Coordinates of C-alpha atoms in Angstrom, one line a residue:
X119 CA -13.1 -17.2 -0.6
X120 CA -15.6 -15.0 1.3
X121 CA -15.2 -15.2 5.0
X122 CA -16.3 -13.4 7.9
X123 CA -14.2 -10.2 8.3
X124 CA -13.1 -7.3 11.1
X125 CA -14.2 -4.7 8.5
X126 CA -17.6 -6.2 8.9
X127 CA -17.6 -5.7 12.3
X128 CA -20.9 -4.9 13.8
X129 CA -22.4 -5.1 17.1
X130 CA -26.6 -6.0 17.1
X131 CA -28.2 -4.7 20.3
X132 CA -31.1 -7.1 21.2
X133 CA -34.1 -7.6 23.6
X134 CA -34.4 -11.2 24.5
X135 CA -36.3 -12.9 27.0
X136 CA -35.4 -13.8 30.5
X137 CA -35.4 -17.2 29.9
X138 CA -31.7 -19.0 30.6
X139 CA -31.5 -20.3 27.1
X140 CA -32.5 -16.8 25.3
X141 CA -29.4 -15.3 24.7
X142 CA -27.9 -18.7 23.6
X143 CA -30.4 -19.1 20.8
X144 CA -29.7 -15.7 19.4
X145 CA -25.5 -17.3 19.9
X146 CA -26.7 -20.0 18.1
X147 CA -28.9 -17.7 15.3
X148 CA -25.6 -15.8 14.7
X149 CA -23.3 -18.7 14.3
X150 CA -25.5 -20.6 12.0
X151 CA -26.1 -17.7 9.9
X152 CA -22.3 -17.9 9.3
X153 CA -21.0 -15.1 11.6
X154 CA -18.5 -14.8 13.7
X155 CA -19.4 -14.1 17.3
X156 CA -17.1 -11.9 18.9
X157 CA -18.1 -10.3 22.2
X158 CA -21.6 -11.2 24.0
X159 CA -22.6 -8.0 26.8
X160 CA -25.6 -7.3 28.7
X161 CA -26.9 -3.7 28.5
X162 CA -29.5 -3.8 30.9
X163 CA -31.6 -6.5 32.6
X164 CA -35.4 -5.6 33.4
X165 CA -38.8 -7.5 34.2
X166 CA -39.5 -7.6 30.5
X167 CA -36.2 -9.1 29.4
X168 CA -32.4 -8.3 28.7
X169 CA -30.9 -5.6 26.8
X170 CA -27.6 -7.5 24.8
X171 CA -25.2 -6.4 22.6
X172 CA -24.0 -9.1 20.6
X173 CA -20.6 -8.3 18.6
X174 CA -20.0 -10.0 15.6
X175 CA -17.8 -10.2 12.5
X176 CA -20.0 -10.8 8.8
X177 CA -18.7 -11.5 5.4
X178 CA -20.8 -8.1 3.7
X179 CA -23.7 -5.9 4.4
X180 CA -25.5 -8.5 2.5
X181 CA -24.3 -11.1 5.1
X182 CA -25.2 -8.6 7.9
X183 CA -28.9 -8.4 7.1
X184 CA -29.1 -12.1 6.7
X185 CA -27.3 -12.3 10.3
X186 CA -30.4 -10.0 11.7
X187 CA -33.0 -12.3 10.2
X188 CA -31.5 -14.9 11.3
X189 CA -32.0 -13.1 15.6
X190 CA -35.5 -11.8 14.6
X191 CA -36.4 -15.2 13.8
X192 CA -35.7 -16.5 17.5
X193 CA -38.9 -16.0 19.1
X194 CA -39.1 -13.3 21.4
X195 CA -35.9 -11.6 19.9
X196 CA -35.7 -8.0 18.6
X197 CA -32.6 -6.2 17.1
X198 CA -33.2 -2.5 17.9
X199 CA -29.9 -1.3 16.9
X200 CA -27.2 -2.0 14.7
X201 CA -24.0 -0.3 14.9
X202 CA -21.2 -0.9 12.5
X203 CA -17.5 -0.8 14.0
X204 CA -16.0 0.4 10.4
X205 CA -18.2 3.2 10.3
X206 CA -18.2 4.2 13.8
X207 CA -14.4 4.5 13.3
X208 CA -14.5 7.0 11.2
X209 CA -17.0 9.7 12.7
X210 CA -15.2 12.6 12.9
X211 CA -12.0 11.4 10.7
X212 CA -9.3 9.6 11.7
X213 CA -6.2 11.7 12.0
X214 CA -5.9 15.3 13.8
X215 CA -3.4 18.2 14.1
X216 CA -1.9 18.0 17.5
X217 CA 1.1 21.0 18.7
X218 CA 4.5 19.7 19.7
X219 CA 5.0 22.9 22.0
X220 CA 3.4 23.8 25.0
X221 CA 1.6 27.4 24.9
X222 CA 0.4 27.7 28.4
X223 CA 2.2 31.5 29.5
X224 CA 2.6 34.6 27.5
X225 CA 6.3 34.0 27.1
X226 CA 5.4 30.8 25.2
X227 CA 3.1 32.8 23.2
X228 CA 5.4 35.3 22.2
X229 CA 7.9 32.9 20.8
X230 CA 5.8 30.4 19.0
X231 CA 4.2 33.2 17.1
X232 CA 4.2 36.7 17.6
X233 CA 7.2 38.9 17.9
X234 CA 9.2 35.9 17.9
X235 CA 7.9 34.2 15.2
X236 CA 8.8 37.0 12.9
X237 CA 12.6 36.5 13.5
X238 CA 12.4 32.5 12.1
X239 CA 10.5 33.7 9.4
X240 CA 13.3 36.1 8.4
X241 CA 16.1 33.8 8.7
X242 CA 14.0 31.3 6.4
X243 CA 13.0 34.4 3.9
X244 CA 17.3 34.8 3.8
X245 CA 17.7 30.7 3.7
X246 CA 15.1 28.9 1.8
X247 CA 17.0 25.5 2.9
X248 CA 16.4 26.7 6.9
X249 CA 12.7 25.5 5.9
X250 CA 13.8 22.3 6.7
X251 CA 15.3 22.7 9.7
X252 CA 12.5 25.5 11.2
X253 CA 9.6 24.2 9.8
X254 CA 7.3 21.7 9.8
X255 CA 8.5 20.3 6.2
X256 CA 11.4 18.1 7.5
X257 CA 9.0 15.8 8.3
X258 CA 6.0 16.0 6.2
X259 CA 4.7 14.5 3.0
X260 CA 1.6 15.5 1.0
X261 CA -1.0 12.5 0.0
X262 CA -2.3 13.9 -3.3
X263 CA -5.1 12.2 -5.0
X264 CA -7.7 13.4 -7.2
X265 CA -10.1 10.2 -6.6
X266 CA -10.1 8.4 -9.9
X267 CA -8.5 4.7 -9.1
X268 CA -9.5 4.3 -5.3
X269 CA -9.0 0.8 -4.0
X270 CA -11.2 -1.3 -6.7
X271 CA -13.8 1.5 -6.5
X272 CA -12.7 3.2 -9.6
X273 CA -13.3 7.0 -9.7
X274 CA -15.4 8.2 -6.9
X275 CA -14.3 11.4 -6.8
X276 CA -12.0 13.0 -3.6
X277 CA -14.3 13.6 -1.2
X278 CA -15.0 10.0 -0.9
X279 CA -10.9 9.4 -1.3
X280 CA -10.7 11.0 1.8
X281 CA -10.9 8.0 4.5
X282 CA -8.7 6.1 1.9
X283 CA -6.1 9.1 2.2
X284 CA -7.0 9.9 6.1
X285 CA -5.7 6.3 6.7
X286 CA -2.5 6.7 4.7
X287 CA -1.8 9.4 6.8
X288 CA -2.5 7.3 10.0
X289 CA -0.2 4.3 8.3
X290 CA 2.5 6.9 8.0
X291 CA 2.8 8.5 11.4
X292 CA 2.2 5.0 13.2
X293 CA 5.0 3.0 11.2
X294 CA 7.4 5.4 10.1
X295 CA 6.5 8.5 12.5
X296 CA 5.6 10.8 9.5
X297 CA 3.7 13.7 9.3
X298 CA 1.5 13.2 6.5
X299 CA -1.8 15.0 5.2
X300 CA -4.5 14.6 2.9
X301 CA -4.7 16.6 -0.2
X302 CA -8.1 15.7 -2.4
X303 CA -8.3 17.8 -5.3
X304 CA -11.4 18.6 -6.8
X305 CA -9.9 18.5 -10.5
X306 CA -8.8 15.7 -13.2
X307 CA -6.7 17.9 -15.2
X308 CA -3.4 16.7 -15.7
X309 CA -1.7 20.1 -16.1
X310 CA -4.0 21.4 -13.1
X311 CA -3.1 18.6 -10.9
X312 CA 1.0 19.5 -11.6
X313 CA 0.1 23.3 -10.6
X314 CA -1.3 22.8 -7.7
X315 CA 0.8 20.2 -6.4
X316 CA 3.6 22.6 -7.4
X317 CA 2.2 25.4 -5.3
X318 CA 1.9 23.6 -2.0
X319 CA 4.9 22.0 -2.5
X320 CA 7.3 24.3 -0.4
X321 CA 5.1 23.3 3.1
X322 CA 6.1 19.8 2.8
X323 CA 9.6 17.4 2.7
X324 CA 8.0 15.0 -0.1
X325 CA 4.8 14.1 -1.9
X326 CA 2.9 10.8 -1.9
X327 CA 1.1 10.3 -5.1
X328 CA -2.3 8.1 -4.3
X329 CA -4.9 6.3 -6.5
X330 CA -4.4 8.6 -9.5
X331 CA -5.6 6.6 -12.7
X332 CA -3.4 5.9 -15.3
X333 CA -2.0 6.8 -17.7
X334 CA -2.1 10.1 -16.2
X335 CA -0.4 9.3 -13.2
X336 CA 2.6 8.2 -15.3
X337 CA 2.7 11.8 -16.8
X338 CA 1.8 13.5 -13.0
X339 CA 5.0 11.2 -11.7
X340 CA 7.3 11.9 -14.5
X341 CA 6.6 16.3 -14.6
X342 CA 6.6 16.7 -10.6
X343 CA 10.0 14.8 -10.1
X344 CA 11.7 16.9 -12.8
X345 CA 9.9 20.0 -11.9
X346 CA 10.3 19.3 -7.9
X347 CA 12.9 19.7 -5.5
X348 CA 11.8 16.9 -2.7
X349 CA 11.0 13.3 -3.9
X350 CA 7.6 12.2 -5.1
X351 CA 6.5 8.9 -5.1
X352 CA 3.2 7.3 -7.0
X353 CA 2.9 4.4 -4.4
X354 CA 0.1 2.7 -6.7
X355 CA 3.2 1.9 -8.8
X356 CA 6.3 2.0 -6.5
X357 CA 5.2 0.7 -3.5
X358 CA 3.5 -2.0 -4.4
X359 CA 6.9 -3.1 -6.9
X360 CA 8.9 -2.8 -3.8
X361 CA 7.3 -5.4 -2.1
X362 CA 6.8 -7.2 -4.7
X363 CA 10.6 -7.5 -5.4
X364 CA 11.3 -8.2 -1.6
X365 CA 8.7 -10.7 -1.3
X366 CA 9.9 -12.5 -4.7
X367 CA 13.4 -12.4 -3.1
X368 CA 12.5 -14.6 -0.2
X369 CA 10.2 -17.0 -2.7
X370 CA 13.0 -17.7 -4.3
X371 CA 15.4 -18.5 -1.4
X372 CA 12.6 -21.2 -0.6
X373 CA 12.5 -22.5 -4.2
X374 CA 16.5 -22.7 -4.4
X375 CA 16.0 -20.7 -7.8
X376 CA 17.7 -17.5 -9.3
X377 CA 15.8 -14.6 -10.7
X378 CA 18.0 -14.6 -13.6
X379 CA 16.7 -17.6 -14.2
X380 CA 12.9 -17.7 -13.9
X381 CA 10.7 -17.4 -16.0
X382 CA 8.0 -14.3 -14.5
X383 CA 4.4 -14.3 -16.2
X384 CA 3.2 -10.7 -14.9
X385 CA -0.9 -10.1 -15.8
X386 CA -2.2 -6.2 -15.5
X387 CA 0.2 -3.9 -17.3
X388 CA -0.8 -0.7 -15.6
X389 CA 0.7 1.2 -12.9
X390 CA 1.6 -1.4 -10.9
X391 CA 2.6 -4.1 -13.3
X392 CA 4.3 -1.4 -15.2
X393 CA 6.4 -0.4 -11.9
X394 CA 7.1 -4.0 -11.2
X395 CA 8.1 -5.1 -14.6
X396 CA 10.9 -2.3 -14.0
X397 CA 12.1 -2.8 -10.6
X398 CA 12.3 -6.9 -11.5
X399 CA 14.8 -6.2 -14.5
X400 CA 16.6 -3.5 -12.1
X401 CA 17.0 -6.6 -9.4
X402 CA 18.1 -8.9 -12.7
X403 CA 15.0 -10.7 -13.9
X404 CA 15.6 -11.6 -17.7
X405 CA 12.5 -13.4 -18.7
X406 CA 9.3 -11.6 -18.4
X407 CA 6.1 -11.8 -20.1
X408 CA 3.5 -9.0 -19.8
X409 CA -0.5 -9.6 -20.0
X410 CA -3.1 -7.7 -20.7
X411 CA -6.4 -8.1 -21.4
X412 CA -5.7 -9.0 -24.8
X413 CA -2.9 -11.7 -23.9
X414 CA 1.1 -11.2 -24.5
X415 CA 2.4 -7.8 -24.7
X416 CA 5.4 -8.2 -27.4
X417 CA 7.6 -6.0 -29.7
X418 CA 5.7 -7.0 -32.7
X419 CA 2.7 -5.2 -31.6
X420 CA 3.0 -1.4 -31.6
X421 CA 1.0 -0.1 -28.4
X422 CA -0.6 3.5 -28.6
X423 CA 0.6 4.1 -24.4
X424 CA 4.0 4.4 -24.4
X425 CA 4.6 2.9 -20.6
X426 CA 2.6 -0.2 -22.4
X427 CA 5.1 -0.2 -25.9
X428 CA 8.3 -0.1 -23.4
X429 CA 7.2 -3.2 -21.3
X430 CA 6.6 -4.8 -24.9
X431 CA 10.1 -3.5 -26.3
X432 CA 12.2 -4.8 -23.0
X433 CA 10.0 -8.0 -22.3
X434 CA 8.6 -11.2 -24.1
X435 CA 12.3 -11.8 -26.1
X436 CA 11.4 -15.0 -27.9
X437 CA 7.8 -12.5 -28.9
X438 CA 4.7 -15.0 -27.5
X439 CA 1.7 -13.8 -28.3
X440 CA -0.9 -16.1 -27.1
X441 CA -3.1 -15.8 -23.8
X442 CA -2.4 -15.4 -20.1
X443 CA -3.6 -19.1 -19.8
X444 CA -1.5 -21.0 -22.8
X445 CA 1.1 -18.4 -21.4
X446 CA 1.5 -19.5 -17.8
X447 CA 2.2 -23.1 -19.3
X448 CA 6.3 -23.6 -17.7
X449 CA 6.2 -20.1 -16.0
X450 CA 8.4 -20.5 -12.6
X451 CA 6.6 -17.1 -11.3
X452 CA 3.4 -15.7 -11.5
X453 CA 2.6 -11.9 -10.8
X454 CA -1.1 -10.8 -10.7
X455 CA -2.3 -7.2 -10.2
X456 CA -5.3 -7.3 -12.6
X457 CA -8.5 -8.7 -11.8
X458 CA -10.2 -11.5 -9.9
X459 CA -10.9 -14.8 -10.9
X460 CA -9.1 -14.9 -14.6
X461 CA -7.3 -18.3 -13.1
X462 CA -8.0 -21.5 -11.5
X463 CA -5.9 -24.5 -10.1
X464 CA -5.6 -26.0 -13.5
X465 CA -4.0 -23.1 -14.7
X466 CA -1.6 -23.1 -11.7
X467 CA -0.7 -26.5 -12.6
X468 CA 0.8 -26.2 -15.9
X469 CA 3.3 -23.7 -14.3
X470 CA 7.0 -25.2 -13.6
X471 CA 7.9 -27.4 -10.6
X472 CA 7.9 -25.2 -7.3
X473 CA 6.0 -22.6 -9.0
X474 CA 5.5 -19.7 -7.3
X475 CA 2.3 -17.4 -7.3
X476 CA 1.3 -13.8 -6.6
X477 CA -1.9 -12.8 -7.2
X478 CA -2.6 -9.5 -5.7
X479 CA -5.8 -8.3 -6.7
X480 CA -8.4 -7.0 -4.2
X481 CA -10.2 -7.8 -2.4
X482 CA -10.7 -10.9 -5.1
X483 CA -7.3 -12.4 -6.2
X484 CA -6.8 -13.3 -9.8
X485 CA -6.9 -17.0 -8.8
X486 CA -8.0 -18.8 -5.4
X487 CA -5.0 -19.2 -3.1
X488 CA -6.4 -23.1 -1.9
X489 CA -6.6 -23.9 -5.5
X490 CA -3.4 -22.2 -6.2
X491 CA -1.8 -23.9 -3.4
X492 CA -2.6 -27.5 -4.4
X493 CA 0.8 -27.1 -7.1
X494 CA 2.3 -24.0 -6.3
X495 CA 5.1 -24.1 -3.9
X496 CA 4.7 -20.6 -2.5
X497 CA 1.4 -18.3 -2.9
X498 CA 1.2 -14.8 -1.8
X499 CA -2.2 -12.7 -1.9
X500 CA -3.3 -8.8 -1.0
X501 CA -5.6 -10.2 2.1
X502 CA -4.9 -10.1 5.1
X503 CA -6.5 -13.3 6.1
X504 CA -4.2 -15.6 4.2
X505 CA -0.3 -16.0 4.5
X506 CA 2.3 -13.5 2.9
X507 CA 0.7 -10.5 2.3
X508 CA 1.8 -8.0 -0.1
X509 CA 1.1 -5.1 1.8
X510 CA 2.1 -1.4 0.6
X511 CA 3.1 -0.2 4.4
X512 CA 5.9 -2.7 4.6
X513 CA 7.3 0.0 2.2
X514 CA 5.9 3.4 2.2
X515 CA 6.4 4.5 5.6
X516 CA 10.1 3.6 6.1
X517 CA 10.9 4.7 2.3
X518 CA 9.5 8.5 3.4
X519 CA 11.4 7.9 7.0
X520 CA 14.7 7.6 5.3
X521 CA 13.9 10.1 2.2
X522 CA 13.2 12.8 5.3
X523 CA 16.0 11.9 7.4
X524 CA 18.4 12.3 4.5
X525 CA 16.9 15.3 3.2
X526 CA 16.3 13.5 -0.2
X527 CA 15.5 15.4 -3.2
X528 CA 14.8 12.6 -5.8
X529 CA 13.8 8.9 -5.8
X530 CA 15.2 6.5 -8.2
X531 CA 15.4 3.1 -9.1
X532 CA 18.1 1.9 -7.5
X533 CA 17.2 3.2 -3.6
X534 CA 13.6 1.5 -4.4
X535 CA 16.0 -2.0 -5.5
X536 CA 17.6 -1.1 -2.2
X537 CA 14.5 -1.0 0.0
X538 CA 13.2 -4.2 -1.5
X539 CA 16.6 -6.1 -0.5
X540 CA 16.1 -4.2 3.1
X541 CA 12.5 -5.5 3.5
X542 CA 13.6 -9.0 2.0
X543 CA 16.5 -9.1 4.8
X544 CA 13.9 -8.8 7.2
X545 CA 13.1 -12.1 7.4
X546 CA 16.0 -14.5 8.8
X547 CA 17.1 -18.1 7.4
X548 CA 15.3 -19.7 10.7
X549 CA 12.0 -17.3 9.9
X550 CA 12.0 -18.4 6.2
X551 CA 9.8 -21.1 5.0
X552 CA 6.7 -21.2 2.1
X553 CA 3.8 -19.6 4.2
X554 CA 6.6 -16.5 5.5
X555 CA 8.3 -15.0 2.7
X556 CA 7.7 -11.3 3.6
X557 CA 7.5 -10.0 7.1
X558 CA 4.4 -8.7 9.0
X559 CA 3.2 -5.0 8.4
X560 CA 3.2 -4.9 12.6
X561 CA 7.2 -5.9 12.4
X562 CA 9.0 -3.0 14.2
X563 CA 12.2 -4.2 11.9
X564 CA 10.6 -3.5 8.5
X565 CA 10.8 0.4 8.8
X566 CA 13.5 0.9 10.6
X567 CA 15.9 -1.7 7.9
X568 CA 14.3 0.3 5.2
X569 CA 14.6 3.9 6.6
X570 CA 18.3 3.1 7.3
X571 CA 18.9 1.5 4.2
X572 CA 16.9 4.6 2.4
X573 CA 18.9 7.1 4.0
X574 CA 21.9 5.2 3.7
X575 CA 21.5 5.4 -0.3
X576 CA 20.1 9.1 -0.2
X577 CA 23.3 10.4 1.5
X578 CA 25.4 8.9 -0.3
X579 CA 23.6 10.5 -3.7
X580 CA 23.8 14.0 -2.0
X581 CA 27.2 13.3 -1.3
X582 CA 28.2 12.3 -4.8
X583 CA 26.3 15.7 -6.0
X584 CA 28.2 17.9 -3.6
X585 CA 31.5 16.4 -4.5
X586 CA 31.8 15.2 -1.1
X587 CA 33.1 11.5 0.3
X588 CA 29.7 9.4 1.4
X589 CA 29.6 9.1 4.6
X590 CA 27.2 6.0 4.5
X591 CA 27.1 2.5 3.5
X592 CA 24.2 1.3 1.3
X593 CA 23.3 -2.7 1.2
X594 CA 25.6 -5.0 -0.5
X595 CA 24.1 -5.8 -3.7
X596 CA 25.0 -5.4 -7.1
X597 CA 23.8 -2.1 -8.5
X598 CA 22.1 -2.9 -12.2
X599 CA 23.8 -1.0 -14.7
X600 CA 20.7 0.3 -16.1
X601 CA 18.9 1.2 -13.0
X602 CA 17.9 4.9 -13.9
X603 CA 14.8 7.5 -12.8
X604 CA 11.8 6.0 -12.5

């Protein structure tokens, strides 16, 4: 599985000798220590040698220090630097306030803040609803975390959330042109965390919810969207569901099967399985098993959580209760977002004909894709460097886009069912085969189908509530009848 990676990007400045062949055998060091040699420069050339900068993707820091013994070893070579790209991208942050307004004469000055400023402030003061229009919140969203479930890092507290969250921000603004910003709060109190998110709600249009553990962020979800005014949106839960479901959609089309029909093993019943499990039966899935730790989620088995008793009560009909492994025995689908490794290509191979497999931990997936592959028809992962990535920013960003645009209050169900079926439409019949089920997170289409198809949805929801005709037209998909809040 492990292979050399950009986020192990370093660059190894090293003294060689002047001999022609010097800075070849520090190449060759590199590549035979199993990295990846990406740029060769010469710093500086003198009587005692050259001065060369040798860049070069590496697997881990682990890796990396092997890499540098593997150049001190060439006689005459000497690292005296190393400089990591990852690191070196994030001096100084990675996201910044910049002003949309010019302030360069005193006329400027005195309408973008004071006297003038006074004026918008009183016509906002008279109009709560002119915030939108006069302010920065038309077009802003909150990233609140309090630190505990980061990545697969676990609870590291917020102020090492913050490049996590700094590069949600970045992900918003370059794929759906939103103004985001970090909010890392220095408290794991549930009620605490509602209050304060509560508080700073009125400077922003909606509120991203980000690597919050569970269960609390169930509860967090559940109190700000009924206590809130502007949508909020747990996108451990939601967004990764969403592409999920769009991603599943296209599988499918390659597999010539129905989701009414399959039969989904999901493992990891947590925020995301729990989110996934719910927007499947919304889209029509019928036959779900959930897995734990302990195997088979099922009605007979009371579960202290309640999000865990409600996947048992409306999954698992025919009540198996046996492991992930005797359970993935005539699956057509399999869903991972638990942990790495629980799997192998045996496994895979007791699934249906034209299985298909998603295993979506990281970085480690629940089962190696090459093994996987050997049976299953279609195989999707969280990495980048293999085919079909399930990647949150197909989702996020154009979900906010469209949620701003319309001047959305609340997120439900349904528009999420919507922007799965948006993403999924993405890809065309000639794009479509195994190893491209879900577009590319650099596809210009994906946010711009999904903000339109978001604020097509929205609108029409505002419209409803005003007593007014909609105005727009929302995809053309059968709306499940018990597609509710989420």
């Amino acid at each position: 599985m492990a292979v050399p990676s950009p986020s192990y990007t370093t660059t190894l400045r090293v003294l060689v000798g002047t001999s022609p062949r010097a800075t070849a055998e520090v190449v060759s060091a590199v590549v035979d220590a199993g990295g990846s040699v990406m740029g060769v420069d010469v710093v500086h050339s003198g009587a005692e040698g050259l001065t060369v900068d040798i860049t070069a993707d590496t697997i881990d820091g682990e890796h990396l220090e092997r890499v540098r013994d593997a150049i001190e070893a060439v006689e005459g070579a000497s690292v005296s630097k190393v400089s990591d790209s990852t690191f070196l991208l994030h001096l100084g942050g990675k996201i910044e306030v910049t002003s949309k307004v010019q302030l360069r004469t005193r006329r400027d000055l005195s309408r973008a803040y004071t006297p003038g400023v006074a004026r918008v402030c009183k016509a906002i003061a008279a109009n709560k609803e002119d915030a939108r229009r006069l302010t920065i919140k038309r077009n802003t969203v909150a990233v609140v975390t309090d630190g505990t479930a980061v990545l697969g890092l676990g609870d590291i507290g917020p102020e090492a959330s913050m490049p996590v969250m700094e590069g949600k921000a970045a992900l918003f603004k370059e794929f759906g042109n939103v103004d985001a910003w970090p909010v890392a709060l220095d408290t794991k109190d549930t009620e605490e965390i509602i209050s304060i998110v509560k508080a700073i709600a009125p400077a922003y249009g909606g509120i991203n919810l980000e690597d919050i553990s569970a269960p609390r962020c169930f509860e967090i979800e559940a109190r700000l969207r009924d206590e809130l005014d502007i949508p909020v949106f747990h996108d451990d839960q939601h967004g990764t569901a969403v592409v999920v479901l769009a991603a599943l959609i296209n599988a499918l089309r390659v597999v010539d099967k129905k989701l009414e029909d399959v039969k989904i093993a999901v493992s990891g019943v947590g925020a995301a399985g729990h989110a996934i499990i719910q927007l499947l039966i919304a889209q029509g899935a019928r036959n779900i098993v959930a897995f734990g730790r302990n195997g088979a989620l099922h009605s007979g088995h009371p579960e202290s959580d309640p999000h865990r008793q409600w996947v048992a009560d409306n999954t698992n009909a025919e009540g198996f209760s046996g492991s992930l492994k005797e359970g993935l025995a005539g699956m057509d689908v399999f869903v991972g977002v638990s942990s790495a490794d629980i799997l192998n290509g045996d496994d895979v191979a007791t699934m249906a004909d034209d299985a298909i497999v998603f295993a979506l931990a990281n970085p480690d997936p629940e089962v190696d894709p090459a093994e996987a592959s050997r049976t299953a028809a279609v195989v999707a992962t969280g990495r980048s460097d293999y085919p079909n990535q399930i990647n949150n920013v197909l989702a996020f960003p154009g979900l906010f886009r469209g949620l701003l645009d319309a001047g959305a209050r609340h997120i439900d169900s349904e528009m999420l069912r919507v922007a799965a079926v948006a993403i999924a439409s993405v890809v065309s019949e000639d794009e479509l085969n195994p190893s491209f089920i879900i577009p590319g997170v650099f596809d210009p289409r994906v946010g711009e189908a999904v903000a339109e198809a978001v604020q097509g949805y929205a609108s029409q929801q505002l419209a409803k509530a005003a007593g007014k005709a909609p105005t727009a037209k929302t995809e053309a998909t059968p709306r499940a009848p018990w597609a509710e809040v989420v």
